CSV table of C-alpha atoms in Angstrom, one decimal:
chain,number,residue,atom,x,y,z
A,17,UNK,CA,14.4,7.8,29.6
A,18,UNK,CA,13.8,11.6,29.5
A,19,UNK,CA,12.7,13.3,26.3
A,20,UNK,CA,12.9,16.9,25.1
A,21,UNK,CA,9.9,18.9,24.0
A,22,UNK,CA,11.0,19.2,20.3
A,23,UNK,CA,10.4,22.3,18.2
A,24,UNK,CA,11.2,22.4,14.5
A,25,UNK,CA,11.9,25.9,13.3
A,26,UNK,CA,11.6,26.7,9.6
A,27,UNK,CA,12.9,30.2,9.0
A,28,UNK,CA,15.6,32.5,7.6
A,29,UNK,CA,18.9,33.4,9.3
A,30,UNK,CA,19.7,36.8,10.7
A,31,UNK,CA,23.4,37.4,10.8
A,32,UNK,CA,22.9,40.1,13.5
A,33,UNK,CA,21.3,37.5,15.8
A,34,UNK,CA,18.3,39.6,16.8
A,35,UNK,CA,15.6,38.1,14.7
A,36,UNK,CA,15.0,35.2,12.4
A,37,UNK,CA,16.2,31.7,13.3
A,38,UNK,CA,18.7,33.0,15.8
A,39,UNK,CA,15.9,34.6,17.8
A,40,UNK,CA,13.8,31.5,17.4
A,41,UNK,CA,16.4,29.3,18.9
A,42,UNK,CA,16.9,31.6,21.8
A,43,UNK,CA,13.2,31.8,22.5
A,44,UNK,CA,12.8,28.0,22.3
A,45,UNK,CA,15.7,27.5,24.8
A,46,UNK,CA,14.4,30.2,27.1
A,47,UNK,CA,10.9,28.6,27.0
A,48,UNK,CA,11.9,25.0,27.6
A,49,UNK,CA,12.0,23.4,24.2
A,50,UNK,CA,14.8,21.8,22.1
A,51,UNK,CA,15.0,23.3,18.7
A,52,UNK,CA,16.0,21.8,15.4
A,53,UNK,CA,16.2,24.1,12.4
A,54,UNK,CA,15.5,24.3,8.7
A,55,UNK,CA,17.2,27.4,7.2
A,56,UNK,CA,15.3,28.8,4.2
A,57,UNK,CA,17.3,31.9,3.5
A,58,UNK,CA,20.5,33.7,4.6
A,59,UNK,CA,20.4,37.4,5.3
A,60,UNK,CA,23.2,39.9,5.8
A,61,UNK,CA,21.7,42.2,8.4
A,62,UNK,CA,22.3,44.0,11.6
A,63,UNK,CA,20.4,46.4,13.9
A,64,UNK,CA,20.2,49.0,11.1
A,65,UNK,CA,18.5,46.7,8.5
A,66,UNK,CA,18.8,44.0,5.9
A,67,UNK,CA,21.6,44.5,3.4
A,68,UNK,CA,21.2,41.3,1.3
A,69,UNK,CA,19.2,38.1,1.1
A,70,UNK,CA,20.1,34.8,-0.5
A,71,UNK,CA,17.5,32.0,-0.6
A,72,UNK,CA,18.3,28.4,0.0
A,73,UNK,CA,17.3,26.1,-2.8
A,74,UNK,CA,14.0,24.2,-2.4
A,75,UNK,CA,15.9,20.9,-2.7
A,76,UNK,CA,18.2,21.8,0.2
A,77,UNK,CA,15.3,22.8,2.3
A,78,UNK,CA,13.6,19.5,1.5
A,79,UNK,CA,16.9,17.7,2.4
A,80,UNK,CA,17.0,19.4,5.8
A,81,UNK,CA,13.3,18.6,6.5
A,82,UNK,CA,13.8,14.9,5.7
A,83,UNK,CA,16.9,14.7,7.8
A,84,UNK,CA,15.3,16.2,10.9
A,85,UNK,CA,11.9,14.6,10.6
A,86,UNK,CA,13.2,11.0,9.8
A,87,UNK,CA,15.3,11.1,12.9
A,88,UNK,CA,14.4,13.6,15.5
A,89,UNK,CA,10.7,14.5,14.7
A,90,UNK,CA,8.8,17.4,16.1
A,91,UNK,CA,6.2,18.0,18.8
A,92,UNK,CA,5.5,21.5,17.2
A,93,UNK,CA,6.7,23.6,14.3
A,94,UNK,CA,7.3,27.3,13.9
A,95,UNK,CA,7.3,28.6,10.4
A,96,UNK,CA,8.7,32.0,9.5
A,97,UNK,CA,10.3,33.3,6.4
A,98,UNK,CA,9.4,31.4,3.2
A,99,UNK,CA,10.7,33.5,0.4
A,100,UNK,CA,9.2,32.0,-2.8
A,101,UNK,CA,6.3,30.0,-4.2
A,102,UNK,CA,8.6,27.1,-4.9
A,103,UNK,CA,9.9,27.0,-1.3
A,104,UNK,CA,6.3,27.3,0.1
A,105,UNK,CA,5.2,24.4,-2.1
A,106,UNK,CA,8.1,22.2,-1.0
A,107,UNK,CA,7.5,22.9,2.7
A,108,UNK,CA,3.8,22.4,2.4
A,109,UNK,CA,4.4,19.0,0.7
A,110,UNK,CA,6.6,17.8,3.6
A,111,UNK,CA,4.3,19.1,6.3
A,112,UNK,CA,1.6,17.0,4.8
A,113,UNK,CA,3.8,13.9,4.3
A,114,UNK,CA,4.9,13.9,8.0
A,115,UNK,CA,1.4,14.9,9.3
A,116,UNK,CA,3.0,17.7,11.2
A,117,UNK,CA,1.1,19.0,14.2
A,118,UNK,CA,0.9,22.2,16.3
A,119,UNK,CA,2.1,24.4,13.4
A,120,UNK,CA,2.6,28.0,14.3
A,121,UNK,CA,2.9,30.2,11.2
A,122,UNK,CA,4.3,33.7,11.5
A,123,UNK,CA,3.2,35.0,8.1
A,124,UNK,CA,6.3,37.1,7.2
A,125,UNK,CA,4.9,39.1,4.2
A,126,UNK,CA,5.4,42.8,4.9
A,127,UNK,CA,8.5,44.7,5.8
A,128,UNK,CA,8.7,47.3,8.5
A,129,UNK,CA,8.6,49.9,5.8
A,130,UNK,CA,5.2,48.5,4.6
A,131,UNK,CA,6.7,47.0,1.4
A,132,UNK,CA,5.6,43.5,0.5
A,133,UNK,CA,8.3,40.8,1.0
A,134,UNK,CA,6.6,38.2,-1.1
A,135,UNK,CA,5.5,38.2,-4.7
A,136,UNK,CA,1.7,37.7,-5.3
A,137,UNK,CA,2.1,34.0,-6.4
A,138,UNK,CA,4.0,33.3,-3.2
A,139,UNK,CA,1.3,35.0,-1.1
A,140,UNK,CA,-1.4,32.9,-2.7
A,141,UNK,CA,0.7,29.7,-2.2
A,142,UNK,CA,1.1,30.6,1.5
A,143,UNK,CA,-2.7,31.3,1.9
A,144,UNK,CA,-3.7,28.0,0.2
A,145,UNK,CA,-1.0,25.6,1.1
A,146,UNK,CA,0.5,26.5,4.4
A,147,UNK,CA,-2.2,28.3,6.4
A,148,UNK,CA,-4.7,25.4,6.0
A,149,UNK,CA,-2.2,23.2,7.7
A,150,UNK,CA,-1.5,25.6,10.6
A,151,UNK,CA,-3.0,25.4,14.1
A,152,UNK,CA,-2.5,29.2,14.6
A,153,UNK,CA,-1.1,32.1,12.6
A,154,UNK,CA,0.5,35.2,14.3
A,155,UNK,CA,0.1,38.2,11.9
A,156,UNK,CA,0.8,41.8,12.8
A,157,UNK,CA,-1.5,44.6,11.6
A,158,UNK,CA,0.0,45.0,8.1
A,159,UNK,CA,0.0,41.3,7.5
A,160,UNK,CA,-3.6,41.0,8.7
A,161,UNK,CA,-4.6,43.8,6.3
A,162,UNK,CA,-2.9,42.0,3.4
A,163,UNK,CA,-4.6,38.6,4.3
A,164,UNK,CA,-8.0,40.2,4.8
A,165,UNK,CA,-7.7,42.5,1.9
A,166,UNK,CA,-8.9,45.5,3.9
A,167,UNK,CA,-7.4,48.3,6.0
A,168,UNK,CA,-8.0,48.5,9.7
A,169,UNK,CA,-10.5,51.3,10.5
A,170,UNK,CA,-11.5,50.9,14.1
A,171,UNK,CA,-9.0,49.7,16.7
A,172,UNK,CA,-11.7,49.5,19.3
A,173,UNK,CA,-13.0,46.5,17.4
A,174,UNK,CA,-9.6,44.8,17.0
A,175,UNK,CA,-11.0,41.5,18.0
A,176,UNK,CA,-13.4,41.6,15.1
A,177,UNK,CA,-10.4,41.5,12.7
A,178,UNK,CA,-9.0,38.4,14.4
A,179,UNK,CA,-12.4,36.7,14.1
A,180,UNK,CA,-12.8,37.7,10.5
A,181,UNK,CA,-9.3,36.4,9.7
A,182,UNK,CA,-9.9,33.1,11.5
A,183,UNK,CA,-13.3,32.5,9.8
A,184,UNK,CA,-11.8,33.3,6.4
A,185,UNK,CA,-9.0,30.8,6.6
A,186,UNK,CA,-10.4,28.4,9.2
A,187,UNK,CA,-7.4,28.8,11.4
A,188,UNK,CA,-6.9,30.2,14.9
A,189,UNK,CA,-5.4,33.7,15.0
A,190,UNK,CA,-3.1,35.5,17.4
A,191,UNK,CA,-3.4,39.0,16.1
A,192,UNK,CA,-0.5,41.2,17.4
A,193,UNK,CA,-1.2,44.8,18.5
A,194,UNK,CA,2.4,46.1,18.2
A,195,UNK,CA,1.5,48.6,15.4
A,196,UNK,CA,-1.3,50.1,17.4
A,197,UNK,CA,-1.0,52.9,20.0
A,198,UNK,CA,-2.0,53.2,23.6
A,199,UNK,CA,-0.7,52.5,27.1
A,200,UNK,CA,-1.3,48.8,26.8
A,201,UNK,CA,-0.5,46.3,24.1
A,202,UNK,CA,-3.5,44.0,23.8
A,203,UNK,CA,-3.1,41.1,21.4
A,204,UNK,CA,-6.1,39.1,20.4
A,205,UNK,CA,-6.3,35.3,20.3
A,206,UNK,CA,-9.3,33.8,18.5
A,207,UNK,CA,-9.6,30.1,18.8
A,208,UNK,CA,-11.3,28.9,15.6
A,209,UNK,CA,-12.4,25.6,17.2
A,210,UNK,CA,-14.1,27.0,20.3
A,211,UNK,CA,-14.9,30.5,18.9
A,212,UNK,CA,-13.3,31.8,22.2
A,213,UNK,CA,-11.7,35.3,22.3
A,214,UNK,CA,-8.8,35.8,24.7
A,215,UNK,CA,-7.3,39.2,25.3
A,216,UNK,CA,-3.6,39.2,26.0
A,217,UNK,CA,-2.6,42.4,27.6
A,218,UNK,CA,0.7,43.9,28.8
A,219,UNK,CA,1.9,47.5,29.4
A,220,UNK,CA,3.4,49.0,26.3
A,221,UNK,CA,7.1,49.6,26.7
A,222,UNK,CA,8.8,52.6,25.0
A,223,UNK,CA,12.1,51.2,23.6
A,224,UNK,CA,13.8,50.8,20.3
A,225,UNK,CA,15.0,47.4,21.3
A,226,UNK,CA,12.2,45.4,19.7
A,227,UNK,CA,14.0,43.7,16.8
A,228,UNK,CA,12.8,40.1,16.5
A,229,UNK,CA,9.7,40.4,18.7
A,230,UNK,CA,7.5,38.7,16.2
A,231,UNK,CA,9.9,35.8,15.6
A,232,UNK,CA,10.4,35.4,19.3
A,233,UNK,CA,6.7,35.4,20.2
A,234,UNK,CA,5.7,32.8,17.6
A,235,UNK,CA,8.6,30.5,18.7
A,236,UNK,CA,7.7,30.9,22.3
A,237,UNK,CA,4.1,30.0,21.5
A,238,UNK,CA,5.2,26.9,19.5
A,239,UNK,CA,7.6,25.9,22.3
A,240,UNK,CA,4.7,25.9,24.9
A,241,UNK,CA,2.5,24.0,22.5
A,242,UNK,CA,5.3,21.4,22.1
A,243,UNK,CA,5.1,21.0,25.9
A,244,UNK,CA,1.4,20.2,25.8
A,245,UNK,CA,-0.1,23.5,26.9
A,246,UNK,CA,-3.5,24.5,25.5
A,247,UNK,CA,-3.5,27.2,22.8
A,248,UNK,CA,-4.8,29.8,25.3
A,249,UNK,CA,-2.3,28.9,28.0
A,250,UNK,CA,0.6,28.8,25.5
A,251,UNK,CA,-0.4,32.2,24.1
A,252,UNK,CA,-0.6,33.8,27.5
A,253,UNK,CA,2.8,32.3,28.5
A,254,UNK,CA,4.3,33.5,25.2
A,255,UNK,CA,2.9,37.0,25.7
A,256,UNK,CA,4.3,37.2,29.2
A,257,UNK,CA,7.7,36.0,28.0
A,258,UNK,CA,7.9,38.6,25.3
A,259,UNK,CA,6.8,41.4,27.6
A,260,UNK,CA,9.5,40.5,30.2
A,261,UNK,CA,12.1,40.1,27.4
A,262,UNK,CA,11.3,43.5,25.9
A,263,UNK,CA,11.3,45.1,29.4
A,264,UNK,CA,14.6,43.6,30.3
A,265,UNK,CA,16.2,44.4,27.0
A,266,UNK,CA,15.3,48.1,27.1
A,267,UNK,CA,18.3,49.0,29.2
A,268,UNK,CA,20.9,47.5,26.8
A,269,UNK,CA,22.6,49.0,23.8
A,270,UNK,CA,23.7,46.7,20.9
A,271,UNK,CA,24.7,48.2,17.6
A,272,UNK,CA,23.6,51.5,16.1
A,273,UNK,CA,19.9,50.8,15.4
A,274,UNK,CA,17.0,48.7,16.7
A,275,UNK,CA,18.5,46.3,19.3
A,276,UNK,CA,17.2,42.9,20.3
A,277,UNK,CA,15.0,41.8,23.2
A,278,UNK,CA,16.7,40.0,26.2
A,279,UNK,CA,15.7,36.4,25.7
A,280,UNK,CA,17.5,35.1,28.7
A,281,UNK,CA,16.3,37.7,31.3
A,282,UNK,CA,15.5,34.9,33.7
A,283,UNK,CA,19.2,34.2,34.1
A,284,UNK,CA,19.7,37.7,35.5
A,285,UNK,CA,22.1,40.5,34.6
C-alpha cells in the first residue's frame, strides 16, 4: 500500500491566496507532500496588504491538532503564524504530546513595515516553548535581529549571524537574505548538530511578485524533510524551488500590489 509524505501545516489563512496557509498548501503539493492544516487565524488581505485579522480560539486549534494527529499523523510540520501567547502554549503542548518531528518554524514576528506582529509575552513564549522543539527555524533579517537582540552591521559576515542564532537557541537556522542587496541572494543554513555552514545561492530577481516567499520556502523545506531528505539537501531543494517560482511568477500580474510567486511553474504556462 502506498503512503503519502505527510506535512502538517500550522498557520494563518490568507484570503488573497498568495501567502499563509494557502501558499503553504501549494508549496507542499508542488514539492511532493500531502498537506493537512491547522488554521490559527483568518485574515482579510489581498496583494495590497492585510485589512483585518481574527484569531482562532486556542481550544479550536487544539481540536484541529487532535483530529489530524490522532488519525493522519505527520512526517514533518511547518509552523507559521501563531498570534498569541495562549495559542503558542497550546501548540507547544500538543507538539510535545505527539512527539512531533521535523518541525520547521517560520518565526512570523515582524511585518514588512518593520512593526512587531507579536506582543512581548508571545515572543518570549515562542522562544522558550516552540523554538526548542524545532529542527530548524527560517527567520528573515528583521526576525533574526529581534531574536538575537542586535542589529545586523556587516553583511559580509552574514553566516556569523546564523551561527550566533543557532548557538543561542540550540536549533538549526536557515537565515534568509531577501532583505539584503546584491546580484545574488545567498541564504545561510547552519546545522546546529554538525556545525556545518551551507550557502544557498541564487540570482536575485527584480520583481514585485514576491508575496508569500517566506511561507513557501519553509513549507517546501518541510515537505522535503517529510520525504526523508537531509536538512542540507532539503534546504537546497527548497531554495531552488523558490528561485524558480519567483522567476516564473515575475511575468504575471495579479491584483494591484505585490503578486504571488508561481508555485506550479513545473506544469508550464
